[in-house]
Structure formats: structure tokens, C-alpha cells
Amino acid sequence: MVGIANESVVFFGHLSELYQLAKEGKIETKLQGSHTRPCKFWTAMKILSGIKNTIVIAHGPSGCAFGVKQAYKLTNCRNSGSPYESIITTNIDEKAIVYGGEKELKGAILEVDKKYKPDVIFVATSCATGIIGDYVDAIVNKIKPKINAEIMAIHCEGFAGEYRSGFDLVFRQIVQLMDKPDSESRSRLANSVNIVGGKMGPERTEIETDVKELRRLIESMGASVNAVIAGNCSLEEIKQAPSVAVNCTLCLDLGYAIGREMLDQFNTPLNSTILPYGISATERWLREAAKHLHLENEAEELIKREYGAIRIEFEEAKKYLAGKLAIVEGHDAIKSLSIAHMLERDFGMRAVIYNFHPWSTQARETSIDYLLETGLDPEILITKGTLAFGKYEAMVQTENELMEYLGDLNPETTVYFGSSMSFPNIPVVDLNAILNRPRFGYRGALKVAKCICTALEYSFRPRSWVTKKMVFPENSGLCSAQSLTPKLAQDLPDCTVYAGRERGKCMMS
């Protein structure tokens, strides 16, 4: 292993080896405190707000709703220019904790129905109402005849599950809003698909340009998209969703939850593949969809046409990239695995995923199983920094460990896929910065290839030392980029960093 001290390494090997060690309990899979994710309540709220003309009532203290509003809604709606997505709370107090919050919840439901006239009202339970055992289902059922909107209770109290469970819970419960298919509805939507497992809008899980590209490919094949669930879809689209020819997943892990539920309840076929980064993943995504649409010939013609449009430029780039090394930042497990798949299968590069947290072997089991079944088994390097307290995407320890690993590797043949907040001595490609063009599909594959080529071409140009000092300030103690100006704080991630001061204080506290 080039350049890295053995004492810094926790694991270096293939994904399958890490996966086996995690299953046998031979490697720590718990997240340290600084790496903990949003709770079940937060992730449930995120997906619920992806349904048009919906109001979510947070049944609990006002602080729960404020946290979601401040972290998700206000900032993201402002930055994206999207209409504000309302967050309503029952604002229960000490008295309601003792005697129950039935009165507050009934009043909130009636007021929301009258004031907002939504299609659906979701009642999301918080830790407080979950602990006291408020009879939310009974309240909802009792008040249902008195309102015009459909209403559903979502038991997403944060203590009852980690962040992933909130996604799965909501995607499964959305199925309860769906109508059972009949011969008429199946005939009407026989040429349509659903894209499932993503949230569009201001606080997205997916990039809009990527989803637009998938929609374009489906339509170019001669089919149509009924709904992106839950990507700004309507209640009507959800109701008729089981009648489509096939559900196509976005994120395999999240899409599998609703796809499997619809398969079990309505026998709606499921096309489950990894994120369609690159040509081989896109082609599998299209071909699997085409089987259920009975458009196999049209799909092959589309594939030929799409590849023909990029062939000359793509093959030239592929020839240049073949054999080169890509270090892929692993803090986003699904994305890093999908990118590694593209780099190896489509570009002929060697991919090493850097600091793929062992916790992800449990949280992303569905995607890992799928990837290993396809024969891809990328290399994984985990250093001590990823298991230390701190935000490892921009932490001094992991930055230094990365530099150790890179050693004297040639920057003309090595590229780093990761955050722009990292400053390795090799070119950096930050796919999160490519938002104006798709990263999925054939166009996306060409765009990514061009980005790598451009990064390598300009490898002689140094990164900004000023920005690096902002992210890694000298003698600053334990601090955050949030301690900088308010404007800059919105542009930077939560970069908790370490320095030499003995009694540093986190500026986030």
C-alpha cells in the first residue's frame, strides 16, 4: 500500500471482506457521536413533504418542528427559490405530556383542513407523544369523517429507530393511500412507470437534473412516467401508482422498501438496480424497465442512439482514463459504490473507496448485496480518522491520512472523487458541484469523464490556500465552518476540525 503508515489503517481490502468482518462482529460498526445521522422523525418528515398539497402536523413540542423547519425548510427553500413547505406543530406543553395531547391534535387537524385545504394530512409523532402513548390512530380515525382531506398517522418518534427507518416507514405507509389495480387502470397505465425511492424539492435526496434525464430516457423509449415517489407527486398519481408496468428504483435501498411493498400488495413489478451512474448501470436500468413495458426493441434502439451521440468523445476520454487511479470519498455509501461501479466498468479505472464507514455495511446491505452479485468488489481503505470524533470529510486527521496514502502518487494519473472541502495533492472531482447537467445516463457518463480529464489536465494548478485555511484554520481548537460569516456558513458543510488547542470549544454548541 503506497505511502501510508500501517498504524493509521483500520482496514484495507475488498468490500466483500469488510462485509464479512462486519457480519462476524470483527470490526466496529457503530457510529461515533459526531457521525450520528438525523433521527427517524426527521427523515420521515423529509419524504412526507415530497407529496404535493400535503400538510404534515408534527405532534409534539414546538422544538421538533423548529428543527426540521430550520435545517430543512427555510434554508433549502430560500437557496433553491422553492415555495416554502409548511411545518405545523401541535406545540404540546407539560400539561399535555401528563394528560395527553388529544385536544391539541384535534384542534390542529381541524384548523389545517380549513385553512390549507390539503389533499392529505399526515400526523407525525415525536418522541414526546410516542413516549406518553397518545392514541393518535384513534384520534385520526375519529376525526376523519369531519374533514375533507385524507389523513394518516405516521409513528416516527425518533427514539424508535435510526434515520434509515424513517425513510422505509414512510415509503411503506404511502402504499396505504394507493388504489388496488383493476383491468381498466392497468390497461390505461400499461405504458407507464414509477420512479421510486427519492425526494425532490428544496431538501432533496436526488438532483433534479438527474431525475429529468431518467424521465427523458423513459419517454425516448416510448413510455411515460406516472410519478416520482416521493418527488413532488400528487395524491392522484400515488393512488394509481400500482397500475403501472413497473417500479424503477432511484436509490436502491430506499426504493426497495416501497417497491417491495407494492410488489407484495399489488403485484407491481420492481426494477431494482443501483444509481444509474455510467453507461453499464444505465443500460441495465433501461433494459430491466423495458422487459416489463414490452419495449425491448425500442430500448435497444435507444441505447444505440444514446451511445452513438457520445461515442467519439466518450471513447477518447475512456482511452485516456483507462488504468488510472481514482480515490472515492466514502462517506456517502450508495453514491461511492455507484461511482466505483462506473469508474471500473465504464472507464477502466482502478477505484479505491476511502473511509467507507463500517456502519454502512449494515445500513446499505441491499445495495452491497446487489453490487457483489454483479461481480464488482471494489477496494476499501479505512483509516483511524473515519472512526474518530469529528466530521471526517473535512477533518485534519483524515486529511493527513489521505495525504499519507497518496504519498508520491502521480497527480497526472490519480484523481480524488470527493468534497471540495478536501485538499489532497491530486486533482479533485466534486460531483455535488455538477448540478446544471445530469450525472446519470449517457450524457452524465460523458460529463463525468470530461470532468476527470479536465481535472487531470490542470493537475499542475494548486488549490486555493485561502479556502484551505478557512476549512482547516491554524490554532483554532475544535471549531466549525459555521463560526465564519453567516453567508459563508450557508455555503460550507458542517466542517468540524481538530487543531492543537487543548480546550477548544465546538462553535455549534
Short mmCIF file of C-alpha atoms in Angstrom, two decimals:
data_model
loop_
_atom_site.label_atom_id
_atom_site.label_comp_id
_atom_site.label_asym_id
_atom_site.label_seq_id
_atom_site.Cartn_x
_atom_site.Cartn_y
_atom_site.Cartn_z
CA MET A 1 0.00 0.00 0.00
CA VAL A 2 1.59 3.23 -1.19
CA GLY A 3 2.77 5.78 1.32
CA ILE A 4 0.52 5.16 4.34
CA ALA A 5 1.69 4.15 7.78
CA ASN A 6 0.28 0.82 8.96
CA GLU A 7 -0.72 2.30 12.33
CA SER A 8 -3.19 4.62 10.57
CA VAL A 9 -5.02 1.80 8.80
CA VAL A 10 -8.12 0.15 10.25
CA PHE A 11 -8.95 -1.87 7.13
CA PHE A 12 -7.58 -2.24 3.61
CA GLY A 13 -9.09 -4.86 1.35
CA HIS A 14 -12.14 -5.59 -0.76
CA LEU A 15 -15.76 -4.74 0.02
CA SER A 16 -16.67 -8.41 0.37
CA GLU A 17 -14.01 -8.85 3.07
CA LEU A 18 -15.24 -5.80 5.02
CA TYR A 19 -18.82 -7.04 4.67
CA GLN A 20 -17.89 -10.43 6.10
CA LEU A 21 -15.93 -8.92 9.01
CA ALA A 22 -18.93 -6.75 9.89
CA LYS A 23 -21.29 -9.75 9.82
CA GLU A 24 -18.94 -11.68 12.11
CA GLY A 25 -18.64 -8.74 14.51
CA LYS A 26 -14.88 -8.46 13.92
CA ILE A 27 -14.95 -4.77 13.04
CA GLU A 28 -16.76 -1.96 14.89
CA THR A 29 -19.92 -0.88 13.05
CA LYS A 30 -21.30 1.70 15.47
CA LEU A 31 -21.31 5.37 14.57
CA GLN A 32 -19.41 7.66 16.90
CA GLY A 33 -21.32 10.61 18.32
CA SER A 34 -20.10 13.12 15.76
CA HIS A 35 -21.24 10.90 12.89
CA THR A 36 -24.79 10.26 14.06
CA ARG A 37 -27.49 10.84 11.48
CA PRO A 38 -30.87 12.57 11.71
CA CYS A 39 -33.45 10.60 13.66
CA LYS A 40 -36.42 8.70 12.31
CA PHE A 41 -38.69 11.73 12.79
CA TRP A 42 -36.51 13.95 10.57
CA THR A 43 -36.19 11.52 7.68
CA ALA A 44 -39.90 10.69 7.79
CA MET A 45 -40.71 14.41 7.59
CA LYS A 46 -38.36 14.76 4.64
CA ILE A 47 -40.14 12.19 2.49
CA LEU A 48 -43.65 13.21 3.55
CA SER A 49 -43.07 16.74 2.26
CA GLY A 50 -42.40 15.30 -1.20
CA ILE A 51 -46.13 14.88 -1.82
CA LYS A 52 -47.89 17.88 -3.35
CA ASN A 53 -50.63 19.71 -1.47
CA THR A 54 -49.80 17.88 1.75
CA ILE A 55 -49.53 19.22 5.28
CA VAL A 56 -47.50 17.41 7.93
CA ILE A 57 -48.52 18.06 11.54
CA ALA A 58 -45.65 17.43 13.92
CA HIS A 59 -47.42 16.15 17.03
CA GLY A 60 -45.10 17.21 19.82
CA PRO A 61 -43.25 20.18 21.30
CA SER A 62 -42.52 23.11 19.00
CA GLY A 63 -38.79 22.40 19.07
CA CYS A 64 -39.17 19.27 16.91
CA ALA A 65 -40.93 21.22 14.18
CA PHE A 66 -38.49 24.11 14.52
CA GLY A 67 -35.52 21.81 14.00
CA VAL A 68 -36.96 20.45 10.76
CA LYS A 69 -38.07 23.90 9.63
CA GLN A 70 -34.70 25.49 10.29
CA ALA A 71 -32.50 22.67 8.98
CA TYR A 72 -34.57 21.54 6.01
CA LYS A 73 -37.23 24.02 5.03
CA LEU A 74 -36.17 27.64 5.50
CA THR A 75 -32.60 27.34 4.28
CA ASN A 76 -33.30 24.98 1.40
CA CYS A 77 -36.45 26.73 0.18
CA ARG A 78 -34.55 30.01 0.20
CA ASN A 79 -31.47 28.62 -1.56
CA SER A 80 -33.49 26.82 -4.23
CA GLY A 81 -36.11 29.52 -4.75
CA SER A 82 -38.82 26.95 -3.99
CA PRO A 83 -42.14 27.82 -2.33
CA TYR A 84 -41.96 27.37 1.41
CA GLU A 85 -43.13 23.98 2.62
CA SER A 86 -45.22 24.49 5.74
CA ILE A 87 -44.42 22.79 9.03
CA ILE A 88 -47.26 22.70 11.55
CA THR A 89 -46.92 21.64 15.20
CA THR A 90 -49.37 20.87 17.98
CA ASN A 91 -46.90 22.55 20.37
CA ILE A 92 -47.78 20.35 23.34
CA ASP A 93 -46.65 21.50 26.78
CA GLU A 94 -46.12 19.94 30.22
CA LYS A 95 -49.87 19.62 30.83
CA ALA A 96 -50.38 17.72 27.59
CA ILE A 97 -47.47 15.44 28.46
CA VAL A 98 -49.30 14.49 31.67
CA TYR A 99 -52.90 14.36 30.40
CA GLY A 100 -52.35 13.67 26.70
CA GLY A 101 -52.37 15.87 23.63
CA GLU A 102 -55.72 14.82 22.14
CA LYS A 103 -57.21 18.31 22.39
CA GLU A 104 -54.23 19.96 20.71
CA LEU A 105 -54.12 17.39 17.91
CA LYS A 106 -57.85 17.62 17.14
CA GLY A 107 -57.64 21.41 17.00
CA ALA A 108 -54.61 21.32 14.71
CA ILE A 109 -56.23 18.87 12.29
CA LEU A 110 -59.44 20.88 12.00
CA GLU A 111 -57.53 24.15 11.56
CA VAL A 112 -55.19 22.72 8.91
CA ASP A 113 -58.08 21.20 6.94
CA LYS A 114 -59.97 24.51 6.94
CA LYS A 115 -57.03 26.85 6.36
CA TYR A 116 -54.80 24.95 3.89
CA LYS A 117 -57.35 22.63 2.22
CA PRO A 118 -54.74 19.92 1.64
CA ASP A 119 -55.28 16.64 -0.18
CA VAL A 120 -53.60 14.73 2.65
CA ILE A 121 -52.81 15.48 6.28
CA PHE A 122 -50.03 13.43 7.85
CA VAL A 123 -49.74 13.35 11.65
CA ALA A 124 -46.10 12.65 12.55
CA THR A 125 -45.48 11.60 16.14
CA SER A 126 -42.47 12.95 18.01
CA CYS A 127 -40.53 11.37 20.86
CA ALA A 128 -42.73 13.11 23.44
CA THR A 129 -46.04 11.83 22.09
CA GLY A 130 -44.56 8.43 21.39
CA ILE A 131 -43.37 8.06 24.98
CA ILE A 132 -46.68 9.09 26.57
CA GLY A 133 -48.55 6.82 24.17
CA ASP A 134 -51.02 9.32 22.76
CA TYR A 135 -53.84 7.48 20.96
CA VAL A 136 -53.01 9.10 17.65
CA ASP A 137 -54.61 6.41 15.49
CA ALA A 138 -57.88 6.59 17.45
CA ILE A 139 -57.91 10.40 17.22
CA VAL A 140 -57.25 10.31 13.48
CA ASN A 141 -59.96 7.70 12.84
CA LYS A 142 -62.48 9.61 14.95
CA ILE A 143 -61.92 12.94 13.22
CA LYS A 144 -61.67 11.55 9.68
CA PRO A 145 -65.41 11.98 8.84
CA LYS A 146 -65.25 15.65 9.92
CA ILE A 147 -62.57 16.77 7.43
CA ASN A 148 -62.24 16.87 3.66
CA ALA A 149 -58.61 15.77 3.43
CA GLU A 150 -57.38 12.22 3.67
CA ILE A 151 -55.45 11.70 6.89
CA MET A 152 -52.82 9.24 8.06
CA ALA A 153 -50.84 8.78 11.28
CA ILE A 154 -47.10 8.21 10.91
CA HIS A 155 -45.46 6.76 14.03
CA CYS A 156 -41.98 8.17 13.53
CA GLU A 157 -40.89 9.08 17.06
CA GLY A 158 -37.14 9.50 16.88
CA PHE A 159 -36.18 7.12 19.69
CA ALA A 160 -37.92 4.20 17.93
CA GLY A 161 -35.41 3.87 15.08
CA GLU A 162 -32.35 5.26 13.35
CA TYR A 163 -32.53 7.63 10.40
CA ARG A 164 -32.89 4.96 7.70
CA SER A 165 -36.03 3.57 9.35
CA GLY A 166 -37.86 6.88 8.81
CA PHE A 167 -37.41 6.60 5.05
CA ASP A 168 -38.54 2.97 4.99
CA LEU A 169 -41.53 3.60 7.28
CA VAL A 170 -42.95 6.42 5.16
CA PHE A 171 -42.36 4.70 1.84
CA ARG A 172 -44.20 1.63 3.11
CA GLN A 173 -47.08 3.64 4.58
CA ILE A 174 -47.56 5.67 1.42
CA VAL A 175 -48.73 2.39 -0.13
CA GLN A 176 -51.85 2.57 2.09
CA LEU A 177 -53.00 5.56 0.04
CA MET A 178 -52.93 3.53 -3.18
CA ASP A 179 -55.88 2.02 -5.02
CA LYS A 180 -55.95 -1.63 -5.91
CA PRO A 181 -55.42 -2.01 -9.67
CA ASP A 182 -58.20 -3.24 -11.92
CA SER A 183 -58.19 -4.20 -15.59
CA GLU A 184 -59.10 -0.66 -16.68
CA SER A 185 -56.35 1.07 -14.69
CA ARG A 186 -53.73 -1.50 -15.70
CA SER A 187 -54.64 -1.05 -19.36
CA ARG A 188 -54.52 2.75 -19.07
CA LEU A 189 -51.06 2.75 -17.41
CA ALA A 190 -49.58 -0.26 -19.19
CA ASN A 191 -47.03 2.01 -20.86
CA SER A 192 -46.02 3.89 -17.70
CA VAL A 193 -43.51 3.51 -14.89
CA ASN A 194 -42.99 4.96 -11.42
CA ILE A 195 -39.57 6.16 -10.33
CA VAL A 196 -39.46 5.30 -6.62
CA GLY A 197 -37.19 5.96 -3.67
CA GLY A 198 -36.33 9.64 -3.94
CA LYS A 199 -37.36 13.04 -2.62
CA MET A 200 -37.37 16.08 -4.89
CA GLY A 201 -37.79 19.68 -3.85
CA PRO A 202 -35.80 22.03 -1.68
CA GLU A 203 -34.47 19.40 0.74
CA ARG A 204 -33.93 16.68 -1.82
CA THR A 205 -32.39 13.25 -1.77
CA GLU A 206 -31.95 13.44 -5.56
CA ILE A 207 -30.72 16.09 -8.01
CA GLU A 208 -33.48 17.34 -10.30
CA THR A 209 -31.36 17.22 -13.45
CA ASP A 210 -30.63 13.53 -12.82
CA VAL A 211 -34.31 12.64 -12.48
CA LYS A 212 -35.17 14.72 -15.55
CA GLU A 213 -32.60 12.70 -17.50
CA LEU A 214 -34.15 9.40 -16.42
CA ARG A 215 -37.58 10.72 -17.36
CA ARG A 216 -36.22 11.76 -20.77
CA LEU A 217 -34.77 8.28 -21.37
CA ILE A 218 -38.04 6.58 -20.40
CA GLU A 219 -40.02 8.88 -22.72
CA SER A 220 -37.48 8.43 -25.54
CA MET A 221 -38.10 4.68 -25.28
CA GLY A 222 -41.80 5.30 -25.94
CA ALA A 223 -43.10 5.07 -22.36
CA SER A 224 -44.11 7.65 -19.75
CA VAL A 225 -43.53 8.34 -16.05
CA ASN A 226 -46.63 8.29 -13.87
CA ALA A 227 -44.91 9.61 -10.75
CA VAL A 228 -41.62 10.14 -8.96
CA ILE A 229 -42.38 8.93 -5.44
CA ALA A 230 -41.96 11.00 -3.36
CA GLY A 231 -40.70 13.64 -5.76
CA ASN A 232 -43.36 16.32 -5.86
CA CYS A 233 -46.00 13.76 -6.76
CA SER A 234 -49.74 14.25 -6.33
CA LEU A 235 -52.22 12.16 -4.38
CA GLU A 236 -53.87 11.12 -7.64
CA GLU A 237 -50.54 9.87 -9.01
CA ILE A 238 -49.95 7.90 -5.81
CA LYS A 239 -53.43 6.36 -5.89
CA GLN A 240 -52.96 4.99 -9.41
CA ALA A 241 -49.27 4.07 -8.92
CA PRO A 242 -49.81 0.27 -8.52
CA SER A 243 -51.29 0.04 -12.03
CA VAL A 244 -48.07 0.93 -13.88
CA ALA A 245 -46.00 -1.63 -15.74
CA VAL A 246 -43.01 -1.43 -13.37
CA ASN A 247 -41.49 0.50 -10.47
CA CYS A 248 -37.93 1.66 -11.21
CA THR A 249 -35.77 2.49 -8.21
CA LEU A 250 -33.64 5.59 -7.82
CA CYS A 251 -31.69 4.81 -4.68
CA LEU A 252 -31.85 1.01 -4.48
CA ASP A 253 -32.02 0.94 -0.68
CA LEU A 254 -34.84 3.49 -0.36
CA GLY A 255 -36.69 2.44 -3.49
CA TYR A 256 -36.67 -1.20 -2.47
CA ALA A 257 -38.86 -0.50 0.59
CA ILE A 258 -41.81 0.90 -1.36
CA GLY A 259 -41.15 -1.28 -4.39
CA ARG A 260 -41.24 -4.47 -2.34
CA GLU A 261 -44.39 -3.36 -0.51
CA MET A 262 -46.16 -2.64 -3.82
CA LEU A 263 -44.97 -5.95 -5.23
CA ASP A 264 -46.35 -7.84 -2.24
CA GLN A 265 -49.67 -5.99 -2.05
CA PHE A 266 -50.46 -5.28 -5.72
CA ASN A 267 -48.05 -7.47 -7.69
CA THR A 268 -46.49 -4.37 -9.28
CA PRO A 269 -43.13 -5.47 -10.79
CA LEU A 270 -39.91 -3.97 -9.38
CA ASN A 271 -36.80 -2.93 -11.32
CA SER A 272 -34.16 -2.58 -8.61
CA THR A 273 -30.67 -1.52 -9.63
CA ILE A 274 -28.02 0.81 -8.22
CA LEU A 275 -27.93 4.51 -9.05
CA PRO A 276 -27.54 4.76 -12.85
CA TYR A 277 -24.15 6.47 -12.85
CA GLY A 278 -22.36 5.49 -16.04
CA ILE A 279 -23.27 3.52 -19.12
CA SER A 280 -23.43 -0.06 -17.83
CA ALA A 281 -25.68 0.84 -14.87
CA THR A 282 -27.93 2.97 -17.11
CA GLU A 283 -28.27 0.20 -19.68
CA ARG A 284 -29.26 -2.32 -17.03
CA TRP A 285 -31.79 0.16 -15.60
CA LEU A 286 -33.32 0.70 -19.06
CA ARG A 287 -33.33 -2.94 -20.14
CA GLU A 288 -34.98 -4.13 -16.92
CA ALA A 289 -37.69 -1.47 -17.30
CA ALA A 290 -38.16 -2.37 -20.97
CA LYS A 291 -38.86 -6.03 -20.15
CA HIS A 292 -41.98 -5.09 -18.19
CA LEU A 293 -43.00 -2.43 -20.70
CA HIS A 294 -42.55 -4.91 -23.58
CA LEU A 295 -40.35 -2.35 -25.30
CA GLU A 296 -37.15 -4.38 -25.59
CA ASN A 297 -36.55 -3.45 -29.24
CA GLU A 298 -37.22 0.22 -28.56
CA ALA A 299 -34.82 0.10 -25.61
CA GLU A 300 -32.03 -1.36 -27.74
CA GLU A 301 -32.60 1.30 -30.38
CA LEU A 302 -32.48 4.00 -27.69
CA ILE A 303 -29.28 2.57 -26.21
CA LYS A 304 -27.67 2.52 -29.63
CA ARG A 305 -28.82 6.07 -30.34
CA GLU A 306 -27.73 7.49 -26.99
CA TYR A 307 -24.32 5.87 -27.08
CA GLY A 308 -23.85 6.91 -30.70
CA ALA A 309 -24.35 10.54 -29.69
CA ILE A 310 -21.44 10.44 -27.23
CA ARG A 311 -19.31 7.62 -28.68
CA ILE A 312 -16.43 9.56 -30.21
CA GLU A 313 -15.86 11.84 -27.22
CA PHE A 314 -16.51 9.11 -24.66
CA GLU A 315 -14.16 6.55 -26.20
CA GLU A 316 -11.44 9.16 -26.48
CA ALA A 317 -11.86 10.01 -22.80
CA LYS A 318 -12.03 6.33 -21.82
CA LYS A 319 -8.78 5.61 -23.63
CA TYR A 320 -7.14 8.42 -21.67
CA LEU A 321 -8.58 7.34 -18.30
CA ALA A 322 -8.01 3.57 -18.56
CA GLY A 323 -5.66 2.29 -15.87
CA LYS A 324 -5.64 5.49 -13.83
CA LEU A 325 -6.40 5.52 -10.10
CA ALA A 326 -9.49 7.10 -8.52
CA ILE A 327 -9.79 7.62 -4.77
CA VAL A 328 -13.52 7.85 -3.98
CA GLU A 329 -14.62 9.51 -0.74
CA GLY A 330 -16.86 7.01 1.01
CA HIS A 331 -18.98 8.97 3.46
CA ASP A 332 -21.98 8.66 1.10
CA ALA A 333 -22.06 4.88 0.83
CA ILE A 334 -24.55 4.47 -2.02
CA LYS A 335 -23.02 7.17 -4.17
CA SER A 336 -19.45 5.97 -3.60
CA LEU A 337 -20.36 2.39 -4.55
CA SER A 338 -22.21 3.58 -7.67
CA ILE A 339 -19.33 5.83 -8.70
CA ALA A 340 -16.84 2.99 -8.19
CA HIS A 341 -19.04 0.81 -10.40
CA MET A 342 -18.95 3.45 -13.16
CA LEU A 343 -15.21 4.10 -12.88
CA GLU A 344 -14.27 0.43 -13.10
CA ARG A 345 -16.88 -0.85 -15.57
CA ASP A 346 -17.13 2.13 -17.94
CA PHE A 347 -13.82 3.97 -17.67
CA GLY A 348 -11.46 1.07 -16.93
CA MET A 349 -10.04 2.87 -13.89
CA ARG A 350 -8.96 1.40 -10.58
CA ALA A 351 -11.25 2.66 -7.80
CA VAL A 352 -10.37 2.71 -4.10
CA ILE A 353 -13.15 3.87 -1.76
CA TYR A 354 -11.59 5.90 1.05
CA ASN A 355 -13.15 5.86 4.53
CA PHE A 356 -16.28 3.86 3.82
CA HIS A 357 -17.64 3.66 7.37
CA PRO A 358 -18.19 0.04 8.53
CA TRP A 359 -21.64 1.14 9.75
CA SER A 360 -22.66 1.33 6.09
CA THR A 361 -22.27 -2.43 5.70
CA GLN A 362 -25.45 -2.77 7.78
CA ALA A 363 -27.31 0.38 6.70
CA ARG A 364 -26.71 -0.27 2.98
CA GLU A 365 -26.92 -4.04 2.92
CA THR A 366 -29.33 -4.16 -0.05
CA SER A 367 -27.02 -2.20 -2.34
CA ILE A 368 -23.91 -4.08 -1.22
CA ASP A 369 -25.56 -7.45 -1.90
CA TYR A 370 -26.59 -6.25 -5.35
CA LEU A 371 -23.13 -4.89 -6.20
CA LEU A 372 -21.35 -8.06 -5.13
CA GLU A 373 -23.81 -10.15 -7.13
CA THR A 374 -22.84 -8.20 -10.27
CA GLY A 375 -19.23 -9.23 -9.73
CA LEU A 376 -17.93 -5.83 -8.61
CA ASP A 377 -15.86 -5.89 -5.42
CA PRO A 378 -14.12 -2.51 -5.03
CA GLU A 379 -11.15 -1.90 -2.76
CA ILE A 380 -11.89 -0.19 0.56
CA LEU A 381 -9.42 1.79 2.68
CA ILE A 382 -10.49 2.82 6.18
CA THR A 383 -8.18 4.89 8.36
CA LYS A 384 -8.50 5.76 12.03
CA GLY A 385 -9.82 9.22 11.24
CA THR A 386 -13.15 7.90 9.98
CA LEU A 387 -13.75 6.23 13.36
CA ALA A 388 -12.61 9.25 15.37
CA PHE A 389 -14.79 12.03 16.77
CA GLY A 390 -15.25 14.72 14.13
CA LYS A 391 -16.59 15.38 10.65
CA TYR A 392 -14.18 13.29 8.64
CA GLU A 393 -15.00 14.83 5.24
CA ALA A 394 -13.08 17.91 6.40
CA MET A 395 -11.06 16.90 9.42
CA VAL A 396 -7.34 17.38 9.93
CA GLN A 397 -6.74 13.75 10.87
CA THR A 398 -8.36 12.22 7.79
CA GLU A 399 -6.83 14.91 5.59
CA ASN A 400 -3.37 13.97 6.85
CA GLU A 401 -4.08 10.26 6.50
CA LEU A 402 -5.22 10.83 2.93
CA MET A 403 -2.01 12.70 2.18
CA GLU A 404 -0.03 9.80 3.68
CA TYR A 405 -1.84 7.33 1.45
CA LEU A 406 -1.29 9.41 -1.67
CA GLY A 407 2.41 9.73 -0.87
CA ASP A 408 4.24 10.37 -4.08
CA LEU A 409 1.45 9.17 -6.38
CA ASN A 410 1.48 10.99 -9.69
CA PRO A 411 -1.21 13.74 -9.75
CA GLU A 412 -1.37 13.32 -13.53
CA THR A 413 -2.71 9.78 -13.15
CA THR A 414 -4.64 9.95 -9.86
CA VAL A 415 -7.91 11.74 -9.11
CA TYR A 416 -9.92 12.25 -5.90
CA PHE A 417 -13.73 11.97 -6.03
CA GLY A 418 -15.00 13.83 -3.02
CA SER A 419 -15.84 17.08 -1.29
CA SER A 420 -14.28 20.34 -2.39
CA MET A 421 -13.56 20.80 1.32
CA SER A 422 -10.73 18.28 0.99
CA PHE A 423 -7.34 19.43 -0.24
CA PRO A 424 -5.29 16.44 -1.40
CA ASN A 425 -2.27 16.99 -3.63
CA ILE A 426 -4.13 15.43 -6.57
CA PRO A 427 -6.99 16.74 -8.75
CA VAL A 428 -10.44 16.79 -7.12
CA VAL A 429 -13.74 15.99 -8.86
CA ASP A 430 -16.76 17.03 -6.77
CA LEU A 431 -19.89 15.56 -8.38
CA ASN A 432 -22.05 17.56 -5.97
CA ALA A 433 -20.91 20.65 -7.85
CA ILE A 434 -22.31 19.31 -11.16
CA LEU A 435 -25.92 20.35 -10.78
CA ASN A 436 -26.71 22.05 -14.08
CA ARG A 437 -26.25 18.88 -16.12
CA PRO A 438 -27.21 15.26 -15.43
CA ARG A 439 -24.77 12.87 -13.80
CA PHE A 440 -26.95 9.85 -14.76
CA GLY A 441 -27.30 8.21 -18.15
CA TYR A 442 -25.12 8.56 -21.23
CA ARG A 443 -24.88 12.32 -21.07
CA GLY A 444 -23.93 12.05 -17.43
CA ALA A 445 -21.23 9.46 -18.16
CA LEU A 446 -19.68 11.76 -20.75
CA LYS A 447 -19.92 14.74 -18.39
CA VAL A 448 -18.16 12.87 -15.58
CA ALA A 449 -15.48 11.58 -17.96
CA LYS A 450 -14.83 15.11 -19.20
CA CYS A 451 -14.62 16.41 -15.64
CA ILE A 452 -11.97 13.81 -14.77
CA CYS A 453 -9.99 14.58 -17.93
CA THR A 454 -10.13 18.33 -17.25
CA ALA A 455 -9.08 17.82 -13.62
CA LEU A 456 -6.09 15.74 -14.69
CA GLU A 457 -5.20 18.18 -17.45
CA TYR A 458 -4.98 21.01 -14.91
CA SER A 459 -3.33 18.93 -12.17
CA PHE A 460 -0.40 21.37 -12.14
CA ARG A 461 -2.62 24.15 -10.77
CA PRO A 462 -2.63 24.40 -6.95
CA ARG A 463 -5.87 24.65 -4.93
CA SER A 464 -6.70 27.85 -3.09
CA TRP A 465 -4.61 28.10 0.08
CA VAL A 466 -7.03 30.75 1.40
CA THR A 467 -10.02 28.38 1.27
CA LYS A 468 -7.96 25.63 2.85
CA LYS A 469 -7.12 27.87 5.79
CA MET A 470 -10.81 28.60 6.22
CA VAL A 471 -11.63 24.90 6.40
CA PHE A 472 -8.54 23.99 8.43
CA PRO A 473 -7.76 27.10 10.49
CA GLU A 474 -4.48 27.06 12.38
CA ASN A 475 -4.58 27.01 16.21
CA SER A 476 -8.36 27.23 16.22
CA GLY A 477 -9.22 24.49 18.68
CA LEU A 478 -12.36 22.48 17.99
CA CYS A 479 -14.43 24.70 15.74
CA SER A 480 -16.75 24.69 12.77
CA ALA A 481 -17.11 26.48 9.47
CA GLN A 482 -20.40 27.71 10.95
CA SER A 483 -18.29 30.09 13.07
CA LEU A 484 -17.41 32.02 9.93
CA THR A 485 -19.64 34.66 8.40
CA PRO A 486 -23.35 33.75 8.11
CA LYS A 487 -23.18 33.81 4.30
CA LEU A 488 -20.14 31.54 4.17
CA ALA A 489 -21.66 29.26 6.80
CA GLN A 490 -24.54 28.52 4.41
CA ASP A 491 -22.11 27.65 1.62
CA LEU A 492 -19.92 25.29 3.62
CA PRO A 493 -20.76 21.93 5.18
CA ASP A 494 -20.54 21.37 8.92
CA CYS A 495 -16.75 21.01 8.89
CA THR A 496 -15.74 20.15 12.43
CA VAL A 497 -11.95 20.22 12.58
CA TYR A 498 -9.19 19.49 15.06
CA ALA A 499 -6.24 21.63 15.99
CA GLY A 500 -3.69 21.66 18.76
CA ARG A 501 -5.50 23.80 21.33
CA GLU A 502 -6.13 21.82 24.49
CA ARG A 503 -9.52 23.20 25.48
CA GLY A 504 -11.23 24.01 22.17
CA LYS A 505 -14.95 24.60 22.11
CA CYS A 506 -17.30 23.48 19.33
CA MET A 507 -18.93 26.58 17.88
CA MET A 508 -22.05 24.54 17.09
CA SER A 509 -22.78 24.02 20.80
#
